[in-house]
Amino acid sequence: MIIDVHSHCLQPDHVSEASRRADERAGYPPMQPLPFETYQEAMRVVDKSVVFGVRALACGALSPNDFTAEWVAKDPDRIIGFMCIDPTEDGYLEEIERGVELGLRGIKIYPMLAHFNPADPFYFALYEKAQRLELPILSHVGTHPNPRAILKYSHPLLFDEVAQAFPDLKIVIAHMGHPWQRDCAVVIRKHANVYADVSGAGWVRPYSAWEALVLMVEWGVADKLLFGSDFPFWTPEEGMTKMRRLNEQVEGTNLPRIPDDVIEGIIHRNTLELLGLE
């Protein structure tokens, strides 16, 4: 089974014009509408996918959770929806309850875009609610080129404190927390219910991705890595192909190879079982 745990249904009208311009200045191409059929075609190479929007009031991104639920309803046997929650918004705890009523089965957060420290106890009500309702949390962790993002709120070590306070909460650190992959490794090693996804990692900066996976093997946590594409930036097919080619960079050298079974283990990991989504 192949699960894409990190895909987006974000549309241009979910993001303010100022935020779109900031992304374009940072190097993103102009955002285009994403038809469901384009998403569905890209996901044919996986068995199931997890999809969400972006919600970060401070940066002008406000994906409606109703939109995500409608997206899932078009192919409910193959798509699992996560609600986007910004805990700086009034009424966000009620929005979590409403998201559950909509059939959404996890939570996506963007601390650096929403301008909140995920380790601040002020926001622990978010995690308490998620743990009680058995909703996994997937957080963007690591860098972001938008000049309005606050990078200090996007470091993997912040989730050490969250996991200590909420040991039964399942947490996914997106993108292996790049460029702080070593810090990501020590956090996921320490906490039984904390994982990391590889979305976007191997196909943007291949050397960094090779180094990160070597680090994960050395730290003994490669079995806690989950496959994700970061679609529509990259397709699952691109992600799998480029991850399988990471070792080409070190051919003919004495540098270590990423074992093939590690790469295939990431691609074929039963993410749904690990996150309680079966």
Tab-separated table of C-alpha atoms in Angstrom:
chain	number	residue	atom	x	y	z
A	1	MET	CA	0.000	0.000	0.000
A	2	ILE	CA	1.219	3.521	-0.828
A	3	ILE	CA	-0.140	6.498	1.109
A	4	ASP	CA	0.517	10.128	0.215
A	5	VAL	CA	0.196	11.802	3.611
A	6	HIS	CA	0.860	15.349	2.377
A	7	SER	CA	-1.162	16.883	-0.462
A	8	HIS	CA	-3.004	20.162	-0.911
A	9	CYS	CA	-6.315	21.332	-2.361
A	10	LEU	CA	-5.448	25.036	-1.942
A	11	GLN	CA	-7.060	27.399	-4.440
A	12	PRO	CA	-6.138	31.004	-5.380
A	13	ASP	CA	-9.293	32.376	-3.793
A	14	HIS	CA	-8.229	30.873	-0.445
A	15	VAL	CA	-5.216	33.196	-0.312
A	16	SER	CA	-5.114	36.987	-0.210
A	17	GLU	CA	-3.600	38.885	-3.136
A	18	ALA	CA	-0.852	40.238	-0.850
A	19	SER	CA	0.092	36.720	0.243
A	20	ARG	CA	0.147	35.454	-3.342
A	21	ARG	CA	2.424	38.354	-4.338
A	22	ALA	CA	4.742	37.569	-1.419
A	23	ASP	CA	4.973	33.934	-2.505
A	24	GLU	CA	5.727	34.972	-6.080
A	25	ARG	CA	8.496	37.305	-4.907
A	26	ALA	CA	9.922	34.357	-2.983
A	27	GLY	CA	10.092	32.294	-6.159
A	28	TYR	CA	6.773	30.469	-6.325
A	29	PRO	CA	5.056	30.432	-9.720
A	30	PRO	CA	1.727	32.310	-9.897
A	31	MET	CA	-0.943	30.216	-8.221
A	32	GLN	CA	-3.402	28.614	-10.627
A	33	PRO	CA	-6.784	27.011	-9.888
A	34	LEU	CA	-6.380	23.317	-9.085
A	35	PRO	CA	-9.112	21.187	-10.676
A	36	PHE	CA	-10.136	18.076	-8.762
A	37	GLU	CA	-9.581	15.998	-11.898
A	38	THR	CA	-5.902	17.068	-11.969
A	39	TYR	CA	-5.527	15.999	-8.352
A	40	GLN	CA	-7.311	12.711	-8.930
A	41	GLU	CA	-5.128	11.848	-11.928
A	42	ALA	CA	-1.903	12.581	-10.018
A	43	MET	CA	-3.039	10.382	-7.121
A	44	ARG	CA	-3.721	7.310	-9.273
A	45	VAL	CA	-0.246	5.973	-8.394
A	46	VAL	CA	-1.092	5.847	-4.665
A	47	ASP	CA	-3.737	3.868	-2.810
A	48	LYS	CA	-4.907	6.725	-0.600
A	49	SER	CA	-4.005	10.356	0.010
A	50	VAL	CA	-4.385	12.886	2.814
A	51	VAL	CA	-5.431	16.351	1.650
A	52	PHE	CA	-5.789	19.764	3.289
A	53	GLY	CA	-5.746	23.476	2.611
A	54	VAL	CA	-3.838	26.254	4.376
A	55	ARG	CA	-5.204	28.363	7.225
A	56	ALA	CA	-3.031	31.160	8.613
A	57	LEU	CA	-4.795	34.434	9.313
A	58	ALA	CA	-1.577	36.437	9.754
A	59	CYS	CA	-0.450	35.614	6.225
A	60	GLY	CA	-3.803	35.853	4.497
A	61	ALA	CA	-4.446	32.135	3.846
A	62	LEU	CA	-7.941	30.997	4.789
A	63	SER	CA	-8.876	27.672	3.195
A	64	PRO	CA	-12.442	26.750	4.211
A	65	ASN	CA	-12.676	23.319	5.809
A	66	ASP	CA	-15.984	22.890	4.001
A	67	PHE	CA	-14.034	23.014	0.723
A	68	THR	CA	-11.730	20.214	1.876
A	69	ALA	CA	-14.739	18.124	2.935
A	70	GLU	CA	-16.348	18.652	-0.476
A	71	TRP	CA	-13.055	17.628	-2.136
A	72	VAL	CA	-12.971	14.393	-0.132
A	73	ALA	CA	-16.610	13.654	-0.941
A	74	LYS	CA	-15.701	13.379	-4.628
A	75	ASP	CA	-13.624	10.248	-3.937
A	76	PRO	CA	-14.158	9.226	-0.306
A	77	ASP	CA	-12.727	5.725	-0.720
A	78	ARG	CA	-9.319	7.105	-1.702
A	79	ILE	CA	-9.031	10.535	-0.045
A	80	ILE	CA	-8.799	11.425	3.652
A	81	GLY	CA	-9.321	15.055	4.600
A	82	PHE	CA	-7.563	16.993	7.352
A	83	MET	CA	-8.996	20.273	8.618
A	84	CYS	CA	-6.760	23.340	8.680
A	85	ILE	CA	-6.755	25.069	12.045
A	86	ASP	CA	-5.212	28.386	13.080
A	87	PRO	CA	-5.308	28.574	16.904
A	88	THR	CA	-4.901	32.354	16.813
A	89	GLU	CA	-8.465	32.619	15.462
A	90	ASP	CA	-11.448	33.014	17.757
A	91	GLY	CA	-13.591	29.901	17.884
A	92	TYR	CA	-10.928	27.492	16.629
A	93	LEU	CA	-11.874	24.808	19.174
A	94	GLU	CA	-15.458	24.865	17.931
A	95	GLU	CA	-14.082	24.693	14.378
A	96	ILE	CA	-12.311	21.462	15.284
A	97	GLU	CA	-15.608	19.984	16.413
A	98	ARG	CA	-17.264	21.205	13.221
A	99	GLY	CA	-14.447	19.687	11.185
A	100	VAL	CA	-15.122	16.308	12.772
A	101	GLU	CA	-18.802	16.698	11.859
A	102	LEU	CA	-17.687	17.367	8.272
A	103	GLY	CA	-15.863	14.025	8.296
A	104	LEU	CA	-12.326	15.446	8.462
A	105	ARG	CA	-10.006	13.106	10.318
A	106	GLY	CA	-6.916	15.087	11.299
A	107	ILE	CA	-5.550	18.606	11.727
A	108	LYS	CA	-2.994	20.568	9.688
A	109	ILE	CA	-1.286	23.588	11.272
A	110	TYR	CA	1.137	26.251	9.996
A	111	PRO	CA	2.811	27.838	13.036
A	112	MET	CA	5.283	29.976	11.082
A	113	LEU	CA	2.587	31.415	8.767
A	114	ALA	CA	-0.020	31.795	11.519
A	115	HIS	CA	2.563	33.451	13.792
A	116	PHE	CA	2.263	31.229	16.857
A	117	ASN	CA	4.805	29.274	18.858
A	118	PRO	CA	3.548	25.681	18.837
A	119	ALA	CA	5.246	25.019	22.211
A	120	ASP	CA	3.505	27.934	23.957
A	121	PRO	CA	1.118	26.501	26.602
A	122	PHE	CA	-1.378	29.167	25.526
A	123	TYR	CA	-2.123	26.922	22.525
A	124	PHE	CA	-2.146	23.606	24.361
A	125	ALA	CA	-5.949	23.500	24.214
A	126	LEU	CA	-5.479	22.661	20.520
A	127	TYR	CA	-3.455	19.555	21.347
A	128	GLU	CA	-5.694	18.535	24.241
A	129	LYS	CA	-8.695	18.615	21.924
A	130	ALA	CA	-6.881	16.715	19.187
A	131	GLN	CA	-5.628	14.062	21.602
A	132	ARG	CA	-9.073	13.599	23.142
A	133	LEU	CA	-10.746	13.281	19.730
A	134	GLU	CA	-7.903	11.047	18.413
A	135	LEU	CA	-7.085	13.460	15.594
A	136	PRO	CA	-3.474	13.309	14.353
A	137	ILE	CA	-1.753	16.659	13.848
A	138	LEU	CA	0.441	17.311	10.818
A	139	SER	CA	2.437	20.509	11.105
A	140	HIS	CA	4.491	22.367	8.560
A	141	VAL	CA	7.936	22.355	10.153
A	142	GLY	CA	11.075	23.856	8.650
A	143	THR	CA	11.807	26.694	6.331
A	144	HIS	CA	9.381	28.677	4.184
A	145	PRO	CA	10.316	31.324	1.606
A	146	ASN	CA	7.379	33.632	2.273
A	147	PRO	CA	8.940	36.763	3.870
A	148	ARG	CA	6.038	36.931	6.320
A	149	ALA	CA	6.796	33.487	7.796
A	150	ILE	CA	8.382	33.447	11.270
A	151	LEU	CA	11.000	30.713	11.081
A	152	LYS	CA	11.668	30.440	14.822
A	153	TYR	CA	8.150	29.002	15.174
A	154	SER	CA	8.996	26.292	12.659
A	155	HIS	CA	11.770	24.320	14.353
A	156	PRO	CA	11.399	20.575	15.076
A	157	LEU	CA	12.636	20.914	18.670
A	158	LEU	CA	9.475	22.835	19.573
A	159	PHE	CA	7.495	19.619	19.164
A	160	ASP	CA	9.584	17.890	21.822
A	161	GLU	CA	7.717	19.975	24.386
A	162	VAL	CA	4.346	19.308	22.772
A	163	ALA	CA	4.944	15.547	22.671
A	164	GLN	CA	6.006	15.507	26.327
A	165	ALA	CA	2.781	17.238	27.337
A	166	PHE	CA	0.571	15.100	25.082
A	167	PRO	CA	2.172	11.655	24.786
A	168	ASP	CA	-0.883	10.020	23.180
A	169	LEU	CA	-1.213	12.649	20.444
A	170	LYS	CA	0.035	11.491	17.051
A	171	ILE	CA	2.158	14.220	15.450
A	172	VAL	CA	3.727	14.373	11.992
A	173	ILE	CA	6.637	16.759	11.416
A	174	ALA	CA	6.334	17.753	7.756
A	175	HIS	CA	9.304	17.869	5.368
A	176	MET	CA	11.597	16.230	7.983
A	177	GLY	CA	11.831	19.769	9.382
A	178	HIS	CA	14.251	20.839	6.638
A	179	PRO	CA	16.927	22.188	6.963
A	180	TRP	CA	16.944	20.960	10.595
A	181	GLN	CA	16.669	17.268	9.729
A	182	ARG	CA	19.085	16.116	12.461
A	183	ASP	CA	16.933	17.860	15.074
A	184	CYS	CA	13.890	16.186	13.545
A	185	ALA	CA	15.615	12.802	13.914
A	186	VAL	CA	16.247	13.242	17.634
A	187	VAL	CA	12.639	14.314	18.262
A	188	ILE	CA	11.034	11.398	16.416
A	189	ARG	CA	13.479	8.995	18.090
A	190	LYS	CA	12.483	10.259	21.523
A	191	HIS	CA	8.699	10.136	21.194
A	192	ALA	CA	6.740	7.025	20.208
A	193	ASN	CA	3.880	8.940	18.594
A	194	VAL	CA	5.910	11.518	16.634
A	195	TYR	CA	6.699	10.855	12.968
A	196	ALA	CA	8.042	12.855	10.035
A	197	ASP	CA	7.053	12.986	6.392
A	198	VAL	CA	9.505	13.297	3.506
A	199	SER	CA	7.312	15.553	1.366
A	200	GLY	CA	9.234	17.890	-0.893
A	201	ALA	CA	12.551	16.810	0.584
A	202	GLY	CA	14.128	14.620	-2.054
A	203	TRP	CA	13.071	16.448	-5.149
A	204	VAL	CA	14.015	20.045	-4.287
A	205	ARG	CA	17.503	19.644	-2.809
A	206	PRO	CA	18.661	16.096	-3.580
A	207	TYR	CA	21.959	16.297	-1.697
A	208	SER	CA	20.226	17.539	1.451
A	209	ALA	CA	17.647	14.781	1.083
A	210	TRP	CA	20.341	12.117	0.685
A	211	GLU	CA	22.124	13.475	3.763
A	212	ALA	CA	18.853	13.580	5.723
A	213	LEU	CA	17.986	9.959	4.988
A	214	VAL	CA	21.516	8.859	5.884
A	215	LEU	CA	21.068	10.720	9.184
A	216	MET	CA	17.712	9.031	9.787
A	217	VAL	CA	19.305	5.617	9.238
A	218	GLU	CA	22.194	6.456	11.600
A	219	TRP	CA	19.770	7.616	14.289
A	220	GLY	CA	17.663	4.476	13.851
A	221	VAL	CA	14.440	6.285	12.930
A	222	ALA	CA	13.993	5.536	9.229
A	223	ASP	CA	10.968	3.422	10.170
A	224	LYS	CA	9.226	6.592	11.382
A	225	LEU	CA	9.357	8.355	8.014
A	226	LEU	CA	6.122	8.659	6.018
A	227	PHE	CA	5.761	9.219	2.287
A	228	GLY	CA	4.245	12.487	1.081
A	229	SER	CA	4.471	14.415	-2.173
A	230	ASP	CA	3.537	18.027	-1.292
A	231	PHE	CA	1.253	18.019	-4.351
A	232	PRO	CA	0.598	20.160	-6.416
A	233	PHE	CA	4.209	21.313	-6.145
A	234	TRP	CA	5.278	17.767	-7.004
A	235	THR	CA	3.346	14.628	-7.890
A	236	PRO	CA	3.648	11.367	-5.948
A	237	GLU	CA	5.234	9.829	-9.042
A	238	GLU	CA	7.940	12.513	-9.051
A	239	GLY	CA	8.510	12.041	-5.345
A	240	MET	CA	8.955	8.282	-5.543
A	241	THR	CA	11.143	8.439	-8.656
A	242	LYS	CA	13.470	11.093	-7.290
A	243	MET	CA	13.757	9.460	-3.882
A	244	ARG	CA	14.783	6.206	-5.554
A	245	ARG	CA	17.501	8.122	-7.424
A	246	LEU	CA	19.089	9.857	-4.426
A	247	ASN	CA	21.971	7.377	-4.271
A	248	GLU	CA	23.054	8.270	-7.807
A	249	GLN	CA	24.806	11.340	-6.348
A	250	VAL	CA	27.277	9.217	-4.379
A	251	GLU	CA	27.985	6.477	-6.899
A	252	GLY	CA	31.714	5.920	-7.249
A	253	THR	CA	32.470	7.428	-3.827
A	254	ASN	CA	33.005	6.011	-0.336
A	255	LEU	CA	29.989	7.917	0.968
A	256	PRO	CA	27.230	5.726	2.429
A	257	ARG	CA	24.240	4.656	0.368
A	258	ILE	CA	20.696	4.850	1.582
A	259	PRO	CA	19.659	1.176	1.746
A	260	ASP	CA	17.093	0.327	-0.914
A	261	ASP	CA	14.843	-1.281	1.681
A	262	VAL	CA	14.763	2.013	3.608
A	263	ILE	CA	13.539	3.914	0.547
A	264	GLU	CA	10.942	1.268	-0.314
A	265	GLY	CA	9.911	1.102	3.344
A	266	ILE	CA	9.122	4.826	3.310
A	267	ILE	CA	7.122	4.538	0.093
A	268	HIS	CA	5.132	1.500	1.233
A	269	ARG	CA	4.718	2.359	4.926
A	270	ASN	CA	1.263	1.766	6.413
A	271	THR	CA	0.777	5.383	7.442
A	272	LEU	CA	-2.935	4.911	8.100
A	273	GLU	CA	-2.260	2.293	10.767
A	274	LEU	CA	0.460	4.382	12.416
A	275	LEU	CA	-1.779	7.470	12.603
A	276	GLY	CA	-4.927	5.598	13.614
A	277	LEU	CA	-6.679	6.360	10.324
A	278	GLU	CA	-7.450	2.849	9.104
